[in-house]
PDB file of C-alpha atoms in Angstrom:
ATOM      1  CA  UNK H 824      -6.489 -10.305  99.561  1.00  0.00           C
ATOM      2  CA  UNK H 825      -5.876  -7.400  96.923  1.00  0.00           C
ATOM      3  CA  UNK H 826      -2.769  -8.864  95.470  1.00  0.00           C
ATOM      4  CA  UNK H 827      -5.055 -12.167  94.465  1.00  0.00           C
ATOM      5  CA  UNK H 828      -7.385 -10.143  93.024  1.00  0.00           C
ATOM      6  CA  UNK H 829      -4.557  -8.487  91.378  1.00  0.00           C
ATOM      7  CA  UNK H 830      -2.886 -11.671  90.243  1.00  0.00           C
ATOM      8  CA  UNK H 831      -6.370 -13.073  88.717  1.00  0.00           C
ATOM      9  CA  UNK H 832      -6.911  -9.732  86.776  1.00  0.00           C
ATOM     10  CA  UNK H 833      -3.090 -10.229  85.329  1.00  0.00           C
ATOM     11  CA  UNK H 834      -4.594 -13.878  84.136  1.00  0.00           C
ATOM     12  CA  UNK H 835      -7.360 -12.174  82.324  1.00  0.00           C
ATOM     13  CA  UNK H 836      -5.020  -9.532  80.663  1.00  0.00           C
ATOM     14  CA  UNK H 837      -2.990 -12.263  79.344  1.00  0.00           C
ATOM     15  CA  UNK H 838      -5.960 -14.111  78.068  1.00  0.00           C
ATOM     16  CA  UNK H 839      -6.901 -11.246  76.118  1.00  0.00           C
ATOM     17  CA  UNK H 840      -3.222 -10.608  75.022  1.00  0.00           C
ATOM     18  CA  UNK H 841      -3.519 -14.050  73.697  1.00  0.00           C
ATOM     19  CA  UNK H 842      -6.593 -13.239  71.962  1.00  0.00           C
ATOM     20  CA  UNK H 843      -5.242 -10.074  70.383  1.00  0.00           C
ATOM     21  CA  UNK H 844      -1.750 -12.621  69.345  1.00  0.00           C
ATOM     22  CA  UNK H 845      -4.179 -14.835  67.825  1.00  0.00           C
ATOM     23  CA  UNK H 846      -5.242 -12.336  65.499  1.00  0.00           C
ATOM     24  CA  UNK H 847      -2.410 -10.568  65.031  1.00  0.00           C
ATOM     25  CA  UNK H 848      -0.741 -14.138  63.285  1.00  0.00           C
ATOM     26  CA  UNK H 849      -3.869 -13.705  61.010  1.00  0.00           C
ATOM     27  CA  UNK H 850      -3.010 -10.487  60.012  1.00  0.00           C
ATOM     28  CA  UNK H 851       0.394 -11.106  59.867  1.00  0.00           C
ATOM     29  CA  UNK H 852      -0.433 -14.399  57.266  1.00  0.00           C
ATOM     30  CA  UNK H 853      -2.423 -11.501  54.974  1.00  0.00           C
ATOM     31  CA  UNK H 854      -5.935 -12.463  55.883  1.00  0.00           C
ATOM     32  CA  UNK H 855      -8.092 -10.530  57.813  1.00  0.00           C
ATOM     33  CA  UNK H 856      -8.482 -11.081  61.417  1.00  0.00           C
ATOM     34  CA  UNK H 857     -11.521 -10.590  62.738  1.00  0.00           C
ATOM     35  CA  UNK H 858     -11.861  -6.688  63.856  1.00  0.00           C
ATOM     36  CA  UNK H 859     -14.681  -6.676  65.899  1.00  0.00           C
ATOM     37  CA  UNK H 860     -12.792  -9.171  68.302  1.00  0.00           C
ATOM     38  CA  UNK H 861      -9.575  -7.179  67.870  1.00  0.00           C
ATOM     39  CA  UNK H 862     -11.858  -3.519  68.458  1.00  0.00           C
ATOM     40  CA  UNK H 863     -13.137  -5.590  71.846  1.00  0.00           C
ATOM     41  CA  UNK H 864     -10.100  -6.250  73.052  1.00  0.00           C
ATOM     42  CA  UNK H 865      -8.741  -2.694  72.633  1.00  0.00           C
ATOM     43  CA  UNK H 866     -11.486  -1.339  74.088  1.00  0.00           C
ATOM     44  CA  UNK H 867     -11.517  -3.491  77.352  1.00  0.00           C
ATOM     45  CA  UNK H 868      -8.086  -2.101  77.994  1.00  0.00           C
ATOM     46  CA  UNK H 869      -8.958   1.260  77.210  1.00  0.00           C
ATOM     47  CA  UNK H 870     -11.192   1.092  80.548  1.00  0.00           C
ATOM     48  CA  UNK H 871      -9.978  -1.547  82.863  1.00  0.00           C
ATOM     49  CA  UNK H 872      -6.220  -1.526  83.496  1.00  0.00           C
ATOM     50  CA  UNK H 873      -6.182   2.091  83.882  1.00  0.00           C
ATOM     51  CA  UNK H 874      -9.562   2.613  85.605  1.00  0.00           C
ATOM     52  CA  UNK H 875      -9.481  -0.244  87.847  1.00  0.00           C
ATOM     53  CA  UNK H 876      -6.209  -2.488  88.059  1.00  0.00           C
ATOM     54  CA  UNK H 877      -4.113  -0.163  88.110  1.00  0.00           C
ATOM     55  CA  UNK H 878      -5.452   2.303  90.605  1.00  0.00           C
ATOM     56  CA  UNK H 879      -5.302  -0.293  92.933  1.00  0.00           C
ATOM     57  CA  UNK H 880      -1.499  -1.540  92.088  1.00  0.00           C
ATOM     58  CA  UNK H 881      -0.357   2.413  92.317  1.00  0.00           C
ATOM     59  CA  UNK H 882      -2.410   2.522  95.807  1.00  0.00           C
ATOM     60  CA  UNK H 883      -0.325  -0.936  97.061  1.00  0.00           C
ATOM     61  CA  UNK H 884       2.712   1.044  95.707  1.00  0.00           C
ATOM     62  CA  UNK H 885       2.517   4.153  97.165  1.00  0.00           C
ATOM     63  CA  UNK H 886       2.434   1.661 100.701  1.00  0.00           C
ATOM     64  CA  UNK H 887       5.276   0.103  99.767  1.00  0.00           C
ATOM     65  CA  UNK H 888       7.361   3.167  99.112  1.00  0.00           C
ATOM     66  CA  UNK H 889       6.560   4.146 102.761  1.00  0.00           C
ATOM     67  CA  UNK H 890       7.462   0.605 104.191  1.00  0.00           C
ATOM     68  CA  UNK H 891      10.491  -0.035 102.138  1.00  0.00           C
ATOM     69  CA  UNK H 892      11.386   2.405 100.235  1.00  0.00           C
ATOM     70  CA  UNK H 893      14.738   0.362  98.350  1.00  0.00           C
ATOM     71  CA  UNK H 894      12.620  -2.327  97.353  1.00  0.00           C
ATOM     72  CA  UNK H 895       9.998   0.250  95.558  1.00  0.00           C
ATOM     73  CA  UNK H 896      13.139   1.853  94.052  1.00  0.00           C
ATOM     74  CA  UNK H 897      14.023  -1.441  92.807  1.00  0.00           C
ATOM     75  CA  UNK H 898      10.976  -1.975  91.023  1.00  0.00           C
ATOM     76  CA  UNK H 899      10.729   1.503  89.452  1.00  0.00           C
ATOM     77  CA  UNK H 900       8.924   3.781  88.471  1.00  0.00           C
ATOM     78  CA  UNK H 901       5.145   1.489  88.367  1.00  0.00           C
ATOM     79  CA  UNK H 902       2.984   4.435  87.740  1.00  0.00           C
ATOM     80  CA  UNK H 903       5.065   5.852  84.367  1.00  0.00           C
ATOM     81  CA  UNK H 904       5.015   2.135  83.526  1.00  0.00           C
ATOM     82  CA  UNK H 905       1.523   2.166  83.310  1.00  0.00           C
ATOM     83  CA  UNK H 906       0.981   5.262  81.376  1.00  0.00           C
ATOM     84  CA  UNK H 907       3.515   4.341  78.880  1.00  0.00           C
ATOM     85  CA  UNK H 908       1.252   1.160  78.708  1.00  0.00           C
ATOM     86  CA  UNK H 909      -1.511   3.380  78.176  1.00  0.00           C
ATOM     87  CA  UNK H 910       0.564   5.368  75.278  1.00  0.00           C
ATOM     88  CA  UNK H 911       1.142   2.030  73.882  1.00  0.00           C
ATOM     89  CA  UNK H 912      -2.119   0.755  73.663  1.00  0.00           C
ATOM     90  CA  UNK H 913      -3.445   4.007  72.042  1.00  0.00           C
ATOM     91  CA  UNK H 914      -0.613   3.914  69.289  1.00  0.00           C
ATOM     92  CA  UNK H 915      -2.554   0.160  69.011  1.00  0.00           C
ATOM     93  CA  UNK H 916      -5.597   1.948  68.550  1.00  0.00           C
ATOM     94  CA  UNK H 917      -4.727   4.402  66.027  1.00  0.00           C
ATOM     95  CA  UNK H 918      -2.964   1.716  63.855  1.00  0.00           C
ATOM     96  CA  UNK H 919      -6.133  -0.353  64.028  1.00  0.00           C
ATOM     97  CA  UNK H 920      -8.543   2.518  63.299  1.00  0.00           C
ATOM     98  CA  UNK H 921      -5.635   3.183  60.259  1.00  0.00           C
ATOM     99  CA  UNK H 922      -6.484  -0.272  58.750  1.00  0.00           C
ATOM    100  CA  UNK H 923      -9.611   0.387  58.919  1.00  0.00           C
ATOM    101  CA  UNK H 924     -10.180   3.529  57.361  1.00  0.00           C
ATOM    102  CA  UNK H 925      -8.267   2.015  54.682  1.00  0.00           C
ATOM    103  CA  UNK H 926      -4.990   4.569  55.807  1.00  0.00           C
ATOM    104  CA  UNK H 927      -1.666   3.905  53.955  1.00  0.00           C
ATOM    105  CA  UNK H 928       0.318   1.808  56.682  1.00  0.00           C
ATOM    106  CA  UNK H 929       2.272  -0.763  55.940  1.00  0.00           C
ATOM    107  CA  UNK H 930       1.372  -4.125  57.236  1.00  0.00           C
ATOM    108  CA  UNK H 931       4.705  -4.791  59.079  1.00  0.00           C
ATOM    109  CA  UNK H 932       4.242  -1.459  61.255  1.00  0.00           C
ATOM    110  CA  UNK H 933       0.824  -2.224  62.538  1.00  0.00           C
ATOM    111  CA  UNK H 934       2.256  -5.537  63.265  1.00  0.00           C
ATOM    112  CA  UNK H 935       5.417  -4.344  64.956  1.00  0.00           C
ATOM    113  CA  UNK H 936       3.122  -1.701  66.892  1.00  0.00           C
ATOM    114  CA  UNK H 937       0.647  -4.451  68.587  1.00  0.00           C
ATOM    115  CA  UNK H 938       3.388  -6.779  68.947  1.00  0.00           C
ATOM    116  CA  UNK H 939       5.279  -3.948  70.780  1.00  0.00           C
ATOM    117  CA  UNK H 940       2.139  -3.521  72.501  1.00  0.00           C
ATOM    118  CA  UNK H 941       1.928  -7.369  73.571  1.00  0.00           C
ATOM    119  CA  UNK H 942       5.271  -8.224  74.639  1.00  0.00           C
ATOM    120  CA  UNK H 943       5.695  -4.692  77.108  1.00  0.00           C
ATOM    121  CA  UNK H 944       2.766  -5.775  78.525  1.00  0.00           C
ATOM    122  CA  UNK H 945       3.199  -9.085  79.174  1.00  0.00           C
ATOM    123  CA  UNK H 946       6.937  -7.938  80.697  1.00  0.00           C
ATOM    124  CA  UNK H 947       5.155  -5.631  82.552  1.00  0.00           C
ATOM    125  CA  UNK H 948       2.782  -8.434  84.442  1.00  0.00           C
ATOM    126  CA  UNK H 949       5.786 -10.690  84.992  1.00  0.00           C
ATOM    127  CA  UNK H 950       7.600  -7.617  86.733  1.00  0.00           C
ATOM    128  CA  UNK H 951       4.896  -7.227  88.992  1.00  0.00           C
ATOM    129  CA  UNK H 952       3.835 -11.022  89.755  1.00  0.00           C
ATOM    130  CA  UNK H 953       7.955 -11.859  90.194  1.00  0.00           C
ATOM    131  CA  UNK H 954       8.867  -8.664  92.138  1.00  0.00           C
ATOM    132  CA  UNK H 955       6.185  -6.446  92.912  1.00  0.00           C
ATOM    133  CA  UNK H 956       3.661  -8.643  94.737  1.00  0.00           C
ATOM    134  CA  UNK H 957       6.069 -10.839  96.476  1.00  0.00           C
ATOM    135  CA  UNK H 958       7.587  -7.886  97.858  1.00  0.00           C
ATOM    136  CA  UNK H 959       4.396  -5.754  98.946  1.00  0.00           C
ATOM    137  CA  UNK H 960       3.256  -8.991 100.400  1.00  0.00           C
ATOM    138  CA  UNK H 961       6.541  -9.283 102.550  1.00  0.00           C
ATOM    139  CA  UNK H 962       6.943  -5.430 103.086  1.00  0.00           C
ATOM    140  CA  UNK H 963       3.441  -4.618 103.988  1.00  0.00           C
ATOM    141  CA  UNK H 964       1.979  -4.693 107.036  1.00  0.00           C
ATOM    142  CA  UNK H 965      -1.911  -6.210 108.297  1.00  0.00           C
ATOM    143  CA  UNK H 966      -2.628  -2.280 108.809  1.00  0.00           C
ATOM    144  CA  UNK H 967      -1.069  -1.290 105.303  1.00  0.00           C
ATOM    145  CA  UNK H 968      -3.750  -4.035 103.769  1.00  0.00           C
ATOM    146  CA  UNK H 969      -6.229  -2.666 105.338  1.00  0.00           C
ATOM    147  CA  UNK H 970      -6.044   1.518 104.757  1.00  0.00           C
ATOM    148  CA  UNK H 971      -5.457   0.309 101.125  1.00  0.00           C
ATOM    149  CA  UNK H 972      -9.055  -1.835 100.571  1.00  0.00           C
ATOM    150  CA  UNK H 973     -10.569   1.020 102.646  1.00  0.00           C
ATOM    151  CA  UNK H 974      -9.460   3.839  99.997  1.00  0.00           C
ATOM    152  CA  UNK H 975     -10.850   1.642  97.772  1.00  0.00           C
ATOM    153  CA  UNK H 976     -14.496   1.096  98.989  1.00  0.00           C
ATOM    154  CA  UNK H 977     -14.433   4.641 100.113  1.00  0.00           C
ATOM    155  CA  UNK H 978     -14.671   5.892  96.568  1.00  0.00           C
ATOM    156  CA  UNK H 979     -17.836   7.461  95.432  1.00  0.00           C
ATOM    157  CA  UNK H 980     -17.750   5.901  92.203  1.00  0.00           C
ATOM    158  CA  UNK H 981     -18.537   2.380  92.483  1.00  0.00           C
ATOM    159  CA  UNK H 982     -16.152   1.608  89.655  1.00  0.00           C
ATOM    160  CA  UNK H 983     -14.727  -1.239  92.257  1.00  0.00           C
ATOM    161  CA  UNK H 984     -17.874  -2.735  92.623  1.00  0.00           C
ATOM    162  CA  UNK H 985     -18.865  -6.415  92.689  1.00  0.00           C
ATOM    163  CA  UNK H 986     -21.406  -5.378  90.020  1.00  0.00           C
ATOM    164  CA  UNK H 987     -19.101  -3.631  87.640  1.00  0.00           C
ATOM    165  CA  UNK H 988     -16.351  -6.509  88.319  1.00  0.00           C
ATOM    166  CA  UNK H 989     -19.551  -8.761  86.957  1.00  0.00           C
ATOM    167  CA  UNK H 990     -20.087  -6.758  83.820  1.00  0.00           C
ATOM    168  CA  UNK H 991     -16.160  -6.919  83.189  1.00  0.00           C
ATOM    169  CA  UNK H 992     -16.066 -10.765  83.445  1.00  0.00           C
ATOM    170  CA  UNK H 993     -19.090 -10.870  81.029  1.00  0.00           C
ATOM    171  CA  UNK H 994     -16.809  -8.908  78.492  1.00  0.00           C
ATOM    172  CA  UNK H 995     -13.960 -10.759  79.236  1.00  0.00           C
ATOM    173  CA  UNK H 996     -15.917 -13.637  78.494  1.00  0.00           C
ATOM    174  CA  UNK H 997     -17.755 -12.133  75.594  1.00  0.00           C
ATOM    175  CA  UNK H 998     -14.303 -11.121  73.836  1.00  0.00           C
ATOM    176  CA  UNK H 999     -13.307 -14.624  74.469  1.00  0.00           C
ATOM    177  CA  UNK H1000     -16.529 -16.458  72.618  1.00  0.00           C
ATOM    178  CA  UNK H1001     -15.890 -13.409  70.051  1.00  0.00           C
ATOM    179  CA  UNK H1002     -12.372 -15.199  69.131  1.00  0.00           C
ATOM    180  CA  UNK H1003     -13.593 -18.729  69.209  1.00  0.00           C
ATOM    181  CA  UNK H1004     -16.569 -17.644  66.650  1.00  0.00           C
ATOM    182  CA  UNK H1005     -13.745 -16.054  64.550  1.00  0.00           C
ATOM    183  CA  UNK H1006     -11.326 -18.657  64.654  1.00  0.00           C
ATOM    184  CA  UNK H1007     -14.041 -21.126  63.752  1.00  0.00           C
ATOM    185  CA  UNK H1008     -15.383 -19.149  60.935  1.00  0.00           C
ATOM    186  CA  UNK H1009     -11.674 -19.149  59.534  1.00  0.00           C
ATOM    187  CA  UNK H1010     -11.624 -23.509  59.832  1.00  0.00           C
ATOM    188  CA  UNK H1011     -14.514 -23.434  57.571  1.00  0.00           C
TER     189      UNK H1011
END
């Protein structure tokens, strides 16, 4: 069913989250956290929430509104949600690419921008595992399901492929090993 799929992807964007935490509390300590890790994780949510998870939450959504249209008032507004997630993670992106180039920023603002970053987020999935996807699952009907996982195999671009799911987990996964490298290089 989408919403597991859904609920699995939310389990990989808090692994990351947790990856991006972890280096954050190196930062924050004055060292330097490891930035290709940190680069990795930024740029898997670049692409995949707003490419691929969340097309498919806005698509479950837009059903919902239809089928109960207080409870999708209840939850808001999902789909300027996830742009302001988007606007978040680029002000991420900008403070990291700041650091980099060596940009006068003070250390406390890049920290209070990914940390900003990390707990909306994370608020964000909890909305939609507590509220969202219990309701869609009540509100929605067999047919609803259905139309919904059609529109997504009808598009043209096989961005919700099994294949491009595949490459995603081996980033996911690669991100991961990236952190444990890092975090062993720092016990040494």
């Amino acid at each position: 069913m989408i919403i597991d799929v859904l609920r699995q992807e939310h389990r990989n964007i808090e692994k990351l989250l947790l990856v991006l935490e972890r280096e954050l509390d190196v930062f924050a300590r004055g060292e330097r956290p490891d930035y290709e890790v940190v680069q990795a994780v930024i740029a898997y949510f670049q692409v995949y929430p707003d490419t691929y998870h969340h097309p498919q939450e806005n698509l479950v959504f837009e059903k919902l509104k239809v089928r109960d249209s207080a409870a999708a008032a209840n939850i808001g507004d999902l789909v300027a949600e996830h742009r302001i997630g988007s606007e978040r993670l680029h002000r991420v992106a900008r403070a990291i690419e700041s650091v980099l180039a060596d940009r006068e920023l003070l250390r406390q603002a890049v920290d209070d921008i990914i940390r900003d970053f990390i707990e909306h987020e994370r608020r964000h999935i909890a909305m939609e595992d507590r509220y969202f996807f219990p309701t869609a699952v009540k509100a929605l009907q067999p047919q609803d399901w259905t139309e919904i996982a059609s529109r997504l195999t009808d598009q043209k671009d096989p961005i919700f492929s099994e294949i491009v799911e595949e490459r995603f987990d081996v980033v996911r996964s690669h991100i991961i090993q990236l952190e444990q490298e890092a975090e062993a290089e720092r016990l040494h």
